[in-house]
């Protein structure tokens, strides 16, 4: 299964150009903030967060959270559970949740509410990709990389059964069964 090379959907060059543009936009929007706390959602966001954070020209710190959704891994059940919270105190700070992909929207909606309970100064969201047609809940993505169709994608942090996360591009694999 993981010997297959996924087909390219979004190339490494396209991703890097988009990440640079998003970083410029974020740096401009938060230019007056003392600090931006970037909260990466494990595991999928780790590469996007690494690239995006290093392109910013504003003071920033990094936190991670982890969630698990109940039910089958590839079908979002809508029920999300926090399995690891931020370690630092984010009260009164500007928070940017950094996600790999928004599918139904349940995860990002839950996380936005979760972060707000820490009473930060603000909460915004960034996602590298969004499956626009799959939305089940209304969520705003403040900084979006790309809209894609309803297909399973891998690479640049995204996995299929834990494989392909370190591919430099976003591609797709056809599940064999
Ligand atoms: P949502 O709650 O339905 O928006 O699900 C979002 C989560 O499902 C993401 O954070 C990913 O972990 C996972 N996910 C959804 N679609 C894909 C995909 O195409 N590839 C890899 N992971 C995905
Ligand atoms: Mg994720």
Short mmCIF file of C-alpha atoms in Angstrom, two decimals, residues 99-173:
data_model
loop_
_atom_site.label_atom_id
_atom_site.label_comp_id
_atom_site.label_asym_id
_atom_site.label_seq_id
_atom_site.Cartn_x
_atom_site.Cartn_y
_atom_site.Cartn_z
CA UNK A 99 -4.95 22.87 11.06
CA UNK A 100 -3.91 20.65 8.20
CA UNK A 101 -7.30 20.14 6.63
CA UNK A 102 -10.92 21.05 7.21
CA UNK A 103 -13.36 18.39 6.09
CA UNK A 104 -16.78 18.47 7.80
CA UNK A 105 -15.63 21.36 9.98
CA UNK A 106 -16.50 19.66 13.29
CA UNK A 107 -12.90 19.58 14.54
CA UNK A 108 -12.10 23.23 13.89
CA UNK A 109 -15.45 24.34 15.30
CA UNK A 110 -14.87 22.35 18.49
CA UNK A 111 -11.30 23.64 18.81
CA UNK A 112 -12.31 27.26 18.34
CA UNK A 113 -14.79 26.91 21.22
CA UNK A 114 -12.20 25.07 23.30
CA UNK A 115 -9.59 27.82 22.83
CA UNK A 116 -12.13 30.52 23.66
CA UNK A 117 -12.71 28.88 27.05
CA UNK A 118 -9.10 29.87 27.91
CA UNK A 119 -10.16 33.51 27.48
CA UNK A 120 -7.59 34.59 24.88
CA UNK A 121 -7.58 38.10 23.34
CA UNK A 122 -8.65 36.61 20.01
CA UNK A 123 -8.96 33.28 18.18
CA UNK A 124 -8.46 32.84 14.44
CA UNK A 125 -7.97 29.81 12.25
CA UNK A 126 -5.55 28.77 9.51
CA UNK A 127 -5.87 25.62 7.41
CA UNK A 128 -3.79 24.46 4.51
CA UNK A 129 -6.66 22.78 2.70
CA UNK A 130 -10.43 22.67 2.92
CA UNK A 131 -12.88 20.28 1.33
CA UNK A 132 -15.45 22.92 0.54
CA UNK A 133 -18.19 20.51 -0.52
CA UNK A 134 -17.92 18.44 2.67
CA UNK A 135 -18.83 21.17 5.15
CA UNK A 136 -21.44 20.12 7.70
CA UNK A 137 -21.04 23.04 10.05
CA UNK A 138 -20.49 26.70 9.35
CA UNK A 139 -16.92 27.66 10.25
CA UNK A 140 -14.75 30.54 9.19
CA UNK A 141 -11.20 29.79 8.09
CA UNK A 142 -9.36 33.08 8.35
CA UNK A 143 -6.26 31.93 6.48
CA UNK A 144 -6.87 29.22 3.89
CA UNK A 145 -4.30 27.62 1.62
CA UNK A 146 -6.41 25.76 -0.95
CA UNK A 147 -9.92 24.51 -1.59
CA UNK A 148 -10.07 20.96 -2.91
CA UNK A 149 -12.75 18.46 -3.85
CA UNK A 150 -14.02 15.61 -1.72
CA UNK A 151 -11.14 13.14 -2.01
CA UNK A 152 -8.67 11.69 0.50
CA UNK A 153 -5.39 13.56 0.28
CA UNK A 154 -1.98 12.83 1.77
CA UNK A 155 1.39 14.50 2.17
CA UNK A 156 2.67 17.72 3.75
CA UNK A 157 1.61 16.38 7.15
CA UNK A 158 -1.52 14.53 6.01
CA UNK A 159 -1.68 10.77 6.27
CA UNK A 160 -3.48 7.72 5.11
CA UNK A 161 -3.15 5.12 7.92
CA UNK A 162 -0.08 7.05 9.20
CA UNK A 163 1.70 6.86 5.84
CA UNK A 164 2.84 9.65 3.49
CA UNK A 165 3.04 12.47 6.06
CA UNK A 166 6.53 13.57 4.95
CA UNK A 167 5.80 13.92 1.23
CA UNK A 168 6.67 17.50 0.19
CA UNK A 169 3.51 17.81 -1.94
CA UNK A 170 -0.19 17.05 -1.49
CA UNK A 171 -1.36 14.05 -3.44
CA UNK A 172 -4.03 11.44 -3.53
CA UNK A 173 -4.08 7.69 -3.30
#
